[in-house]
Amino acid sequence: MNPRLLLTALAATCALVVTPTPATADPHFHEYVALGDSWSADVTVLGIDRTYAPTGCAQSTWNYPKQVAARLHVPVFRDATCGGATTAEMTAPQDVGRVPLVADGVNPAQFDRLTRTTDLVTLGIGGNDVGLGTAVLDCLNQLPAPLGTPCRTRFTGPEGQDLMSQQIAAAKPRITAALAGIRQRSPKATILVVDYLAGVSADRGCFPTVPILDQDLTWLGARLRELNGMLATAAKESGAEFVDTYRGSVGHDVCEPAGKRWVEGLTPVSTDPPGPAVPFHPNRLGADHQAESVLGTLGG
């Protein structure tokens, strides 16, 4: 979700083309537009797809929007997802010129891909709006407890209030506004709000495998669930459908070994696919689960 995580990983980027297997059934939808941040782009170091967005967006060839489009055999597909995006980038261009000649460009306002004939939209957004990705970086700690200073104290207000919880609540109007903007531009579309995988557990840590104090990692996991709850409420209140990728991904978090985890930890190496990875982002296994969750919500 955080552009700083992408900068280091993208420096070593190269192309790897993976083509999803298309479905054989007739399409139920005819024009699909995918909107969202890096957890919808399923950002990658290897396998960046330049078809729909600049290289700086780091869209993977296997991200869940592309898998869904292929499985539904949608005739018209536009993938606007981009690493680092917030709700502001729904209506404004995003400069993604992080590594010139390797990861660069400007992603047009994501809503520019919507039309009156768009009949399917997925939206995965909110993590950057609340600053959850930045919080992960702020919580990195090289010293174990009790020597390390918990990062949670930096997110606690003078009266004991949880500042991250406040940011999550404050972001809800921006999510509902984005959903209203989609409905205005594509009034006949089925709109799906896609939540965030259980990349961090709310009941355990794994220091030093992931160098975040256990109490901080579980705090981040609790805030992740809180963010997903806010997204579910916003979807319901806006008449959109909600895609729960979290529940089915529990037990596949950053603390799990390679091959079982669906979200990579701080070490920027993955086995799914093999090679460099973007830290704290879904790998190919995570993208596969996201795709199956979307298709399951659609009844496919």
Short mmCIF file of C-alpha atoms in Angstrom, two decimals:
data_model
loop_
_atom_site.label_atom_id
_atom_site.label_comp_id
_atom_site.label_asym_id
_atom_site.label_seq_id
_atom_site.Cartn_x
_atom_site.Cartn_y
_atom_site.Cartn_z
CA MET A 1 0.00 0.00 0.00
CA ASN A 2 2.88 2.35 0.65
CA PRO A 3 4.95 3.80 -2.22
CA ARG A 4 8.15 3.65 -0.13
CA LEU A 5 7.88 -0.12 -0.03
CA LEU A 6 7.61 -0.18 -3.81
CA LEU A 7 10.68 1.99 -4.44
CA THR A 8 13.24 -0.54 -3.20
CA ALA A 9 11.50 -3.54 -4.70
CA LEU A 10 10.86 -2.03 -8.11
CA ALA A 11 14.51 -1.12 -8.68
CA ALA A 12 15.22 -4.73 -9.66
CA THR A 13 12.13 -5.16 -11.80
CA CYS A 14 11.91 -7.20 -14.95
CA ALA A 15 9.02 -8.61 -16.98
CA LEU A 16 7.43 -12.01 -16.59
CA VAL A 17 4.25 -12.64 -18.53
CA VAL A 18 1.64 -14.90 -16.97
CA THR A 19 -1.67 -15.23 -18.82
CA PRO A 20 -4.75 -16.28 -16.82
CA THR A 21 -6.82 -19.11 -18.27
CA PRO A 22 -10.01 -17.72 -19.83
CA ALA A 23 -13.41 -19.10 -18.98
CA THR A 24 -15.39 -20.98 -21.60
CA ALA A 25 -18.87 -19.86 -20.58
CA ASP A 26 -20.64 -16.91 -22.17
CA PRO A 27 -19.94 -13.68 -20.26
CA HIS A 28 -22.52 -12.41 -17.80
CA PHE A 29 -20.80 -9.02 -17.72
CA HIS A 30 -19.65 -7.07 -20.76
CA GLU A 31 -17.59 -4.16 -19.40
CA TYR A 32 -15.52 -4.58 -16.24
CA VAL A 33 -13.47 -1.81 -14.62
CA ALA A 34 -11.15 -2.51 -11.69
CA LEU A 35 -10.30 0.33 -9.31
CA GLY A 36 -8.03 0.34 -6.29
CA ASP A 37 -4.64 0.45 -4.62
CA SER A 38 -1.66 -1.89 -4.49
CA TRP A 39 -3.58 -4.72 -2.82
CA SER A 40 -5.88 -4.76 -5.84
CA ALA A 41 -3.06 -4.22 -8.33
CA ASP A 42 -1.32 -7.06 -6.44
CA VAL A 43 1.87 -5.12 -7.00
CA THR A 44 4.92 -7.06 -8.04
CA VAL A 45 8.59 -6.80 -8.89
CA LEU A 46 8.56 -9.60 -11.45
CA GLY A 47 5.68 -9.73 -13.86
CA ILE A 48 4.66 -6.07 -14.14
CA ASP A 49 1.86 -5.61 -16.65
CA ARG A 50 2.00 -2.40 -18.70
CA THR A 51 -1.22 -3.06 -20.61
CA TYR A 52 -3.60 -0.97 -18.54
CA ALA A 53 -1.47 1.36 -16.40
CA PRO A 54 2.07 2.79 -16.22
CA THR A 55 4.88 0.59 -14.96
CA GLY A 56 5.02 2.64 -11.77
CA CYS A 57 1.63 1.25 -10.75
CA ALA A 58 3.34 -2.17 -10.63
CA GLN A 59 0.22 -4.10 -11.63
CA SER A 60 0.96 -7.81 -11.75
CA THR A 61 -0.03 -9.96 -14.69
CA TRP A 62 -1.83 -12.26 -12.23
CA ASN A 63 -3.71 -9.71 -10.11
CA TYR A 64 -7.26 -10.59 -9.16
CA PRO A 65 -8.94 -8.16 -11.58
CA LYS A 66 -7.20 -9.83 -14.52
CA GLN A 67 -8.06 -13.27 -13.22
CA VAL A 68 -11.70 -12.30 -12.76
CA ALA A 69 -11.90 -10.73 -16.22
CA ALA A 70 -10.43 -13.86 -17.78
CA ARG A 71 -12.66 -16.25 -15.86
CA LEU A 72 -15.78 -14.25 -16.76
CA HIS A 73 -14.57 -13.84 -20.33
CA VAL A 74 -15.46 -10.14 -20.22
CA PRO A 75 -15.19 -8.55 -23.69
CA VAL A 76 -14.19 -5.10 -22.37
CA PHE A 77 -11.83 -4.81 -19.42
CA ARG A 78 -9.94 -1.87 -17.92
CA ASP A 79 -7.64 -2.19 -14.94
CA ALA A 80 -6.98 1.17 -13.26
CA THR A 81 -5.50 -0.24 -10.02
CA CYS A 82 -2.25 1.35 -8.90
CA GLY A 83 0.22 1.04 -6.04
CA GLY A 84 -0.06 3.90 -3.56
CA ALA A 85 -3.55 4.97 -4.64
CA THR A 86 -6.03 6.62 -2.29
CA THR A 87 -9.62 7.70 -2.83
CA ALA A 88 -8.21 11.02 -4.09
CA GLU A 89 -6.80 9.21 -7.14
CA MET A 90 -10.27 8.14 -8.17
CA THR A 91 -10.76 11.64 -9.59
CA ALA A 92 -7.18 12.91 -9.93
CA PRO A 93 -4.12 11.62 -11.84
CA GLN A 94 -1.40 9.82 -9.89
CA ASP A 95 2.28 10.43 -10.63
CA VAL A 96 4.02 7.08 -10.31
CA GLY A 97 7.45 8.12 -11.58
CA ARG A 98 9.38 6.39 -8.80
CA VAL A 99 12.25 4.82 -10.76
CA PRO A 100 12.77 6.55 -14.15
CA LEU A 101 12.77 4.23 -17.17
CA VAL A 102 11.86 1.28 -14.90
CA ALA A 103 8.80 2.33 -12.92
CA ASP A 104 7.39 5.59 -14.17
CA GLY A 105 4.44 7.34 -15.74
CA VAL A 106 1.21 9.01 -14.67
CA ASN A 107 -1.89 6.95 -14.03
CA PRO A 108 -4.96 8.92 -15.16
CA ALA A 109 -7.77 9.44 -12.68
CA GLN A 110 -9.12 5.96 -12.11
CA PHE A 111 -12.72 7.04 -12.68
CA ASP A 112 -11.74 7.99 -16.25
CA ARG A 113 -12.07 4.29 -17.13
CA LEU A 114 -15.75 4.20 -16.11
CA THR A 115 -18.48 4.66 -18.72
CA ARG A 116 -22.26 4.59 -18.82
CA THR A 117 -22.04 1.04 -20.17
CA THR A 118 -19.73 -0.33 -17.46
CA ASP A 119 -21.65 -3.16 -15.80
CA LEU A 120 -19.09 -4.51 -13.30
CA VAL A 121 -16.78 -2.55 -10.99
CA THR A 122 -14.49 -3.77 -8.22
CA LEU A 123 -13.09 -1.28 -5.73
CA GLY A 124 -10.27 -2.08 -3.30
CA ILE A 125 -9.27 1.09 -1.50
CA GLY A 126 -8.86 2.62 1.95
CA GLY A 127 -5.58 1.32 3.35
CA ASN A 128 -3.59 4.31 2.18
CA ASP A 129 -6.36 6.72 3.18
CA VAL A 130 -6.04 5.62 6.81
CA GLY A 131 -2.24 5.34 6.73
CA LEU A 132 -2.06 1.65 7.60
CA GLY A 133 0.90 1.01 5.29
CA THR A 134 2.86 3.88 6.81
CA ALA A 135 2.05 2.52 10.27
CA VAL A 136 3.62 -0.82 9.34
CA LEU A 137 6.88 0.96 8.49
CA ASP A 138 6.72 3.03 11.66
CA CYS A 139 6.34 -0.14 13.72
CA LEU A 140 9.52 -1.84 12.47
CA ASN A 141 11.70 -2.49 15.51
CA GLN A 142 15.12 -4.11 15.66
CA LEU A 143 15.07 -4.58 19.44
CA PRO A 144 12.98 -7.27 21.15
CA ALA A 145 10.69 -6.61 24.10
CA PRO A 146 11.22 -5.14 26.61
CA LEU A 147 14.11 -3.24 25.00
CA GLY A 148 12.16 -2.14 21.95
CA THR A 149 9.73 0.76 22.27
CA PRO A 150 6.21 -0.21 21.18
CA CYS A 151 5.02 1.82 18.21
CA ARG A 152 1.46 1.72 19.46
CA THR A 153 2.27 4.54 21.85
CA ARG A 154 2.79 6.81 18.84
CA PHE A 155 -0.77 6.09 17.77
CA THR A 156 -2.30 6.83 21.16
CA GLY A 157 -3.77 10.26 21.82
CA PRO A 158 -3.39 12.30 25.03
CA GLU A 159 -6.63 10.89 26.41
CA GLY A 160 -5.82 7.31 25.48
CA GLN A 161 -7.75 7.30 22.21
CA ASP A 162 -6.53 5.13 19.33
CA LEU A 163 -5.53 7.54 16.59
CA MET A 164 -5.58 4.83 13.90
CA SER A 165 -9.15 3.96 14.83
CA GLN A 166 -10.02 7.62 14.45
CA GLN A 167 -8.40 7.71 11.01
CA ILE A 168 -10.38 4.64 9.94
CA ALA A 169 -13.64 6.24 11.04
CA ALA A 170 -12.71 9.51 9.32
CA ALA A 171 -12.06 7.70 6.02
CA LYS A 172 -15.55 6.23 5.76
CA PRO A 173 -17.10 9.33 4.10
CA ARG A 174 -14.37 9.16 1.44
CA ILE A 175 -15.25 5.53 0.70
CA THR A 176 -18.96 6.28 0.42
CA ALA A 177 -18.20 9.28 -1.78
CA ALA A 178 -16.12 7.07 -4.08
CA LEU A 179 -18.98 4.58 -4.32
CA ALA A 180 -21.40 7.41 -5.12
CA GLY A 181 -19.01 8.59 -7.83
CA ILE A 182 -18.96 5.14 -9.39
CA ARG A 183 -22.76 4.94 -9.31
CA GLN A 184 -23.04 8.37 -10.93
CA ARG A 185 -20.74 7.44 -13.81
CA SER A 186 -21.89 3.84 -14.25
CA PRO A 187 -25.49 3.69 -13.00
CA LYS A 188 -26.14 0.11 -14.15
CA ALA A 189 -22.96 -1.41 -12.75
CA THR A 190 -22.71 -4.14 -10.15
CA ILE A 191 -20.27 -2.63 -7.64
CA LEU A 192 -18.12 -4.82 -5.40
CA VAL A 193 -16.06 -3.48 -2.50
CA VAL A 194 -13.10 -5.82 -1.96
CA ASP A 195 -11.56 -5.86 1.52
CA TYR A 196 -7.99 -6.65 2.64
CA LEU A 197 -6.58 -10.12 3.18
CA ALA A 198 -5.69 -11.28 6.70
CA GLY A 199 -2.07 -10.37 6.10
CA VAL A 200 -1.48 -9.71 9.80
CA SER A 201 -2.99 -11.75 12.63
CA ALA A 202 -4.89 -10.00 15.40
CA ASP A 203 -3.83 -12.55 18.02
CA ARG A 204 -0.14 -13.32 17.49
CA GLY A 205 3.16 -11.90 16.28
CA CYS A 206 6.37 -13.55 15.13
CA PHE A 207 9.28 -11.34 16.16
CA PRO A 208 12.01 -11.43 14.85
CA THR A 209 10.75 -13.19 11.69
CA VAL A 210 8.77 -10.02 11.16
CA PRO A 211 10.69 -7.34 13.12
CA ILE A 212 7.64 -5.78 14.71
CA LEU A 213 7.00 -6.34 18.41
CA ASP A 214 4.27 -8.92 18.91
CA GLN A 215 2.01 -6.45 20.70
CA ASP A 216 2.41 -4.02 17.81
CA LEU A 217 1.75 -6.63 15.15
CA THR A 218 -1.44 -7.77 16.87
CA TRP A 219 -2.48 -4.13 17.19
CA LEU A 220 -1.98 -3.70 13.44
CA GLY A 221 -4.00 -6.87 12.88
CA ALA A 222 -6.86 -5.49 14.96
CA ARG A 223 -6.83 -2.23 13.03
CA LEU A 224 -6.85 -4.19 9.76
CA ARG A 225 -10.03 -5.94 10.86
CA GLU A 226 -11.45 -2.60 11.89
CA LEU A 227 -10.69 -1.19 8.45
CA ASN A 228 -12.43 -4.13 6.79
CA GLY A 229 -15.44 -3.62 9.05
CA MET A 230 -15.64 0.01 7.99
CA LEU A 231 -15.47 -1.01 4.31
CA ALA A 232 -18.27 -3.56 4.83
CA THR A 233 -20.47 -0.92 6.45
CA ALA A 234 -19.76 1.63 3.71
CA ALA A 235 -20.60 -0.95 1.05
CA LYS A 236 -23.89 -1.88 2.72
CA GLU A 237 -24.95 1.72 3.22
CA SER A 238 -24.10 2.53 -0.41
CA GLY A 239 -25.95 -0.42 -1.94
CA ALA A 240 -22.73 -2.10 -3.09
CA GLU A 241 -21.79 -5.74 -2.56
CA PHE A 242 -18.98 -6.63 -0.17
CA VAL A 243 -16.28 -9.19 -0.95
CA ASP A 244 -14.86 -10.78 2.20
CA THR A 245 -11.34 -11.94 1.37
CA TYR A 246 -10.29 -11.73 5.03
CA ARG A 247 -12.15 -14.65 6.57
CA GLY A 248 -10.88 -17.24 4.10
CA SER A 249 -7.30 -16.00 4.36
CA VAL A 250 -6.91 -16.34 8.14
CA GLY A 251 -3.88 -18.53 8.83
CA HIS A 252 -2.02 -17.31 5.74
CA ASP A 253 -0.48 -14.16 7.21
CA VAL A 254 3.06 -12.80 7.12
CA CYS A 255 4.14 -15.05 10.00
CA GLU A 256 3.49 -18.24 8.04
CA PRO A 257 6.22 -20.03 6.06
CA ALA A 258 6.71 -19.67 2.33
CA GLY A 259 4.07 -21.53 0.39
CA LYS A 260 1.50 -21.02 3.14
CA ARG A 261 1.57 -17.25 3.52
CA TRP A 262 -0.49 -15.22 1.09
CA VAL A 263 1.05 -11.89 2.10
CA GLU A 264 4.81 -11.43 2.13
CA GLY A 265 6.71 -10.12 5.16
CA LEU A 266 9.58 -7.69 5.31
CA THR A 267 12.05 -9.95 3.49
CA PRO A 268 11.45 -9.05 -0.17
CA VAL A 269 11.67 -12.60 -1.54
CA SER A 270 8.78 -14.87 -2.44
CA THR A 271 8.24 -18.41 -3.65
CA ASP A 272 4.88 -17.47 -5.18
CA PRO A 273 6.11 -16.64 -7.76
CA PRO A 274 9.81 -17.25 -7.09
CA GLY A 275 11.89 -14.11 -6.91
CA PRO A 276 11.84 -10.58 -5.48
CA ALA A 277 8.60 -9.44 -3.85
CA VAL A 278 7.01 -6.27 -2.53
CA PRO A 279 7.01 -6.44 1.28
CA PHE A 280 3.68 -6.59 3.12
CA HIS A 281 1.67 -7.19 -0.05
CA PRO A 282 -0.22 -10.19 -1.46
CA ASN A 283 1.73 -12.76 -3.43
CA ARG A 284 0.29 -14.89 -6.24
CA LEU A 285 -1.47 -17.17 -3.74
CA GLY A 286 -3.13 -14.14 -2.19
CA ALA A 287 -4.21 -12.86 -5.59
CA ASP A 288 -5.70 -16.27 -6.40
CA HIS A 289 -7.76 -16.15 -3.20
CA GLN A 290 -8.91 -12.61 -3.94
CA ALA A 291 -10.07 -13.70 -7.41
CA GLU A 292 -11.94 -16.71 -6.05
CA SER A 293 -13.60 -14.52 -3.41
CA VAL A 294 -14.80 -12.04 -6.05
CA LEU A 295 -16.06 -14.81 -8.30
CA GLY A 296 -17.78 -16.47 -5.35
CA THR A 297 -19.57 -13.22 -4.49
CA LEU A 298 -20.75 -12.97 -8.10
CA GLY A 299 -21.95 -16.56 -7.95
CA GLY A 300 -19.36 -17.73 -10.44
#
